[in-house]
Amino acid sequence: MKKKIICICMSMMLAVLPGCQLLNLDTTYEAHYKKAEYQIKEKTISDRWKSKASQVGVVSKKEADHIIYNNVKEALLVNNTTNKVLVSQHVFDKAYPASTTKTMTALLTLEHLKLNDVVTIKHDITFKDSAAVALHLKKGDKITVESLLNGLIIMSANDAAVALAEAVGGSVKNFVSMMNERAKELGATHTHFANPNGLHLNNHYTTAYDLYLIFKELTKHNEYFNIAGKANSYIEYKDAKGKMKTYDMAATNEYLTGDFNLPHQVFMIGGKTGTTTQAGSCLIILTKNKNGEEFISVMLKAQGKPALYNSMTDMLTNENKK
């Protein structure tokens, strides 16, 4: 019995030593939901456990197994101040994220690069789908990380995602591996990324809950929301010959453009949109209510933009309910 107590104590001591790694640390949100002893783990290993999603809103599959909004596949609303889940609709179902993928691309960019870093484009960035939204970056263009993030977040430029991926990871392939590793670290264990922009691939998928976990980590970076809260943006960069190029862009977030209105006393901080044929219309946003509490809301696979924004507006009314 004494040996057992000593082993337990040693394990807890090792958990807080720098450089030590805990084995068998379950990162799944299902396991987290079931375990009542997470408070002890939180005190023992502090920030390490927080990165494994201990400080998040949790919900059981049973609680999420119902439909509230008929025109949306998945819906989630979490009070990010209290970590209380207010709305959950099939939040663990597999879904395609479209350009909400770019929240992970932005997260890794902000964790590895500085806004004033200058990126030299390695090659012309093109896509098989000529309709893919892009800045049309060419080999030799020199552009700051901040300008690329503006293109990534505001207009959802797919080539900006590729440029940032190559700047952070050295190659898109390596960056995608970083995306999947970071997702697992955050507890987003039902996610698999295959590219940095969300252009459709069958093996590129997530869940509303996983996107929430990723986006919650992104809320630590004010730089993201300084961009994501803008209705439009203007950027400048130089081409290979040193000629200045400019780009005006409007936000894809239609709450920011005024095409749709938020509920009374709900205020936009910023977010990310996404749309493909397979994913439908998607949106993840950070808002705050009249008391200053912040909320993360996710909707995936809405049947068009009116359905998306009308359903989201209806869900956001819960922010100011007592």
GROMACS .gro file of N, CA, C and O in nm, residues 242-287:
model
  184
  242GLY      N    1   0.927   4.468  -5.772
  242GLY     CA    2   0.926   4.578  -5.677
  242GLY      C    3   0.812   4.675  -5.697
  242GLY      O    4   0.804   4.779  -5.630
  243LYS      N    5   0.721   4.645  -5.789
  243LYS     CA    6   0.606   4.731  -5.814
  243LYS      C    7   0.500   4.712  -5.706
  243LYS      O    8   0.466   4.600  -5.669
  244MET      N    9   0.449   4.824  -5.655
  244MET     CA   10   0.349   4.817  -5.550
  244MET      C   11   0.215   4.769  -5.606
  244MET      O   12   0.169   4.818  -5.709
  245LYS      N   13   0.155   4.674  -5.536
  245LYS     CA   14   0.022   4.625  -5.574
  245LYS      C   15  -0.072   4.649  -5.456
  245LYS      O   16  -0.030   4.649  -5.339
  246THR      N   17  -0.197   4.672  -5.485
  246THR     CA   18  -0.295   4.698  -5.381
  246THR      C   19  -0.417   4.607  -5.398
  246THR      O   20  -0.443   4.556  -5.507
  247TYR      N   21  -0.488   4.590  -5.288
  247TYR     CA   22  -0.609   4.507  -5.293
  247TYR      C   23  -0.710   4.558  -5.192
  247TYR      O   24  -0.680   4.574  -5.073
  248ASP      N   25  -0.829   4.589  -5.241
  248ASP     CA   26  -0.942   4.624  -5.155
  248ASP      C   27  -1.028   4.500  -5.137
  248ASP      O   28  -1.055   4.429  -5.234
  249MET      N   29  -1.071   4.475  -5.016
  249MET     CA   30  -1.152   4.356  -4.993
  249MET      C   31  -1.264   4.385  -4.895
  249MET      O   32  -1.252   4.469  -4.805
  250ALA      N   33  -1.375   4.316  -4.913
  250ALA     CA   34  -1.489   4.327  -4.823
  250ALA      C   35  -1.504   4.197  -4.745
  250ALA      O   36  -1.467   4.089  -4.792
  251ALA      N   37  -1.558   4.208  -4.626
  251ALA     CA   38  -1.574   4.092  -4.539
  251ALA      C   39  -1.677   3.994  -4.595
  251ALA      O   40  -1.776   4.034  -4.658
  252THR      N   41  -1.654   3.866  -4.571
  252THR     CA   42  -1.753   3.763  -4.605
  252THR      C   43  -1.853   3.743  -4.491
  252THR      O   44  -1.957   3.680  -4.511
  253ASN      N   45  -1.822   3.798  -4.374
  253ASN     CA   46  -1.912   3.792  -4.258
  253ASN      C   47  -2.023   3.895  -4.280
  253ASN      O   48  -2.000   4.015  -4.272
  254GLU      N   49  -2.143   3.848  -4.308
  254GLU     CA   50  -2.251   3.940  -4.348
  254GLU      C   51  -2.316   4.011  -4.229
  254GLU      O   52  -2.399   4.099  -4.250
  255TYR      N   53  -2.277   3.978  -4.108
  255TYR     CA   54  -2.314   4.062  -3.994
  255TYR      C   55  -2.232   4.191  -3.999
  255TYR      O   56  -2.282   4.299  -3.966
  256LEU      N   57  -2.106   4.180  -4.041
  256LEU     CA   58  -2.019   4.297  -4.049
  256LEU      C   59  -2.056   4.388  -4.164
  256LEU      O   60  -2.045   4.511  -4.153
  257THR      N   61  -2.099   4.330  -4.274
  257THR     CA   62  -2.135   4.411  -4.391
  257THR      C   63  -2.274   4.473  -4.379
  257THR      O   64  -2.312   4.556  -4.461
  258GLY      N   65  -2.351   4.429  -4.281
  258GLY     CA   66  -2.484   4.486  -4.259
  258GLY      C   67  -2.595   4.418  -4.336
  258GLY      O   68  -2.710   4.462  -4.331
  259ASP      N   69  -2.562   4.307  -4.404
  259ASP     CA   70  -2.666   4.233  -4.476
  259ASP      C   71  -2.761   4.162  -4.381
  259ASP      O   72  -2.878   4.136  -4.414
  260PHE      N   73  -2.709   4.129  -4.263
  260PHE     CA   74  -2.792   4.069  -4.158
  260PHE      C   75  -2.759   4.139  -4.026
  260PHE      O   76  -2.647   4.185  -4.006
  261ASN      N   77  -2.859   4.146  -3.939
  261ASN     CA   78  -2.842   4.216  -3.812
  261ASN      C   79  -2.837   4.120  -3.695
  261ASN      O   80  -2.912   4.022  -3.689
  262LEU      N   81  -2.747   4.150  -3.601
  262LEU     CA   82  -2.740   4.074  -3.477
  262LEU      C   83  -2.860   4.106  -3.389
  262LEU      O   84  -2.922   4.212  -3.405
  263PRO      N   85  -2.893   4.019  -3.295
  263PRO     CA   86  -3.002   4.050  -3.202
  263PRO      C   87  -2.968   4.175  -3.119
  263PRO      O   88  -2.851   4.213  -3.106
  264HIS      N   89  -3.068   4.235  -3.062
  264HIS     CA   90  -3.050   4.355  -2.979
  264HIS      C   91  -2.954   4.324  -2.864
  264HIS      O   92  -2.967   4.223  -2.795
  265GLN      N   93  -2.856   4.412  -2.844
  265GLN     CA   94  -2.757   4.403  -2.737
  265GLN      C   95  -2.667   4.279  -2.745
  265GLN      O   96  -2.619   4.228  -2.645
  266VAL      N   97  -2.645   4.232  -2.868
  266VAL     CA   98  -2.542   4.133  -2.895
  266VAL      C   99  -2.444   4.199  -2.991
  266VAL      O  100  -2.486   4.258  -3.092
  267PHE      N  101  -2.315   4.191  -2.961
  267PHE     CA  102  -2.216   4.269  -3.034
  267PHE      C  103  -2.109   4.178  -3.095
  267PHE      O  104  -2.056   4.089  -3.029
  268MET      N  105  -2.076   4.204  -3.221
  268MET     CA  106  -1.980   4.123  -3.294
  268MET      C  107  -1.836   4.157  -3.254
  268MET      O  108  -1.798   4.273  -3.246
  269ILE      N  109  -1.756   4.054  -3.231
  269ILE     CA  110  -1.612   4.070  -3.210
  269ILE      C  111  -1.538   4.022  -3.335
  269ILE      O  112  -1.445   4.088  -3.383
  270GLY      N  113  -1.580   3.909  -3.390
  270GLY     CA  114  -1.519   3.859  -3.514
  270GLY      C  115  -1.536   3.710  -3.527
  270GLY      O  116  -1.577   3.643  -3.433
  271GLY      N  117  -1.505   3.658  -3.645
  271GLY     CA  118  -1.519   3.514  -3.665
  271GLY      C  119  -1.467   3.471  -3.800
  271GLY      O  120  -1.376   3.532  -3.855
  272LYS      N  121  -1.528   3.366  -3.854
  272LYS     CA  122  -1.488   3.316  -3.985
  272LYS      C  123  -1.605   3.246  -4.051
  272LYS      O  124  -1.677   3.167  -3.988
  273THR      N  125  -1.620   3.273  -4.180
  273THR     CA  126  -1.724   3.210  -4.260
  273THR      C  127  -1.665   3.092  -4.337
  273THR      O  128  -1.544   3.073  -4.342
  274GLY      N  129  -1.752   3.016  -4.400
  274GLY     CA  130  -1.709   2.908  -4.488
  274GLY      C  131  -1.824   2.861  -4.575
  274GLY      O  132  -1.936   2.847  -4.525
  275THR      N  133  -1.794   2.837  -4.702
  275THR     CA  134  -1.898   2.790  -4.793
  275THR      C  135  -1.838   2.703  -4.903
  275THR      O  136  -1.745   2.745  -4.971
  276THR      N  137  -1.889   2.582  -4.916
  276THR     CA  138  -1.865   2.498  -5.034
  276THR      C  139  -1.995   2.423  -5.060
  276THR      O  140  -2.084   2.420  -4.974
  277THR      N  141  -2.004   2.360  -5.175
  277THR     CA  142  -2.124   2.282  -5.206
  277THR      C  143  -2.144   2.173  -5.104
  277THR      O  144  -2.256   2.149  -5.056
  278GLN      N  145  -2.035   2.105  -5.068
  278GLN     CA  146  -2.046   1.991  -4.977
  278GLN      C  147  -2.066   2.034  -4.832
  278GLN      O  148  -2.135   1.968  -4.755
  279ALA      N  149  -2.005   2.146  -4.793
  279ALA     CA  150  -2.013   2.192  -4.655
  279ALA      C  151  -2.137   2.276  -4.628
  279ALA      O  152  -2.178   2.292  -4.513
  280GLY      N  153  -2.197   2.332  -4.733
  280GLY     CA  154  -2.306   2.425  -4.713
  280GLY      C  155  -2.251   2.558  -4.662
  280GLY      O  156  -2.133   2.589  -4.680
  281SER      N  157  -2.334   2.635  -4.597
  281SER     CA  158  -2.292   2.763  -4.540
  281SER      C  159  -2.257   2.745  -4.394
  281SER      O  160  -2.335   2.688  -4.317
  282CYS      N  161  -2.138   2.793  -4.355
  282CYS     CA  162  -2.086   2.771  -4.220
  282CYS      C  163  -2.043   2.905  -4.159
  282CYS      O  164  -2.004   2.997  -4.230
  283LEU      N  165  -2.046   2.911  -4.027
  283LEU     CA  166  -2.005   3.033  -3.958
  283LEU      C  167  -1.965   3.002  -3.814
  283LEU      O  168  -2.034   2.928  -3.745
  284ILE      N  169  -1.852   3.059  -3.771
  284ILE     CA  170  -1.813   3.055  -3.631
  284ILE      C  171  -1.777   3.196  -3.590
  284ILE      O  172  -1.702   3.264  -3.661
  285ILE      N  173  -1.832   3.244  -3.480
  285ILE     CA  174  -1.811   3.383  -3.440
  285ILE      C  175  -1.793   3.396  -3.289
  285ILE      O  176  -1.837   3.310  -3.211
  286LEU      N  177  -1.728   3.506  -3.251
  286LEU     CA  178  -1.715   3.546  -3.112
  286LEU      C  179  -1.796   3.674  -3.095
  286LEU      O  180  -1.774   3.772  -3.167
  287THR      N  181  -1.888   3.673  -3.001
  287THR     CA  182  -1.971   3.790  -2.974
  287THR      C  183  -1.973   3.817  -2.824
  287THR      O  184  -1.922   3.738  -2.745
   0.00000   0.00000   0.00000
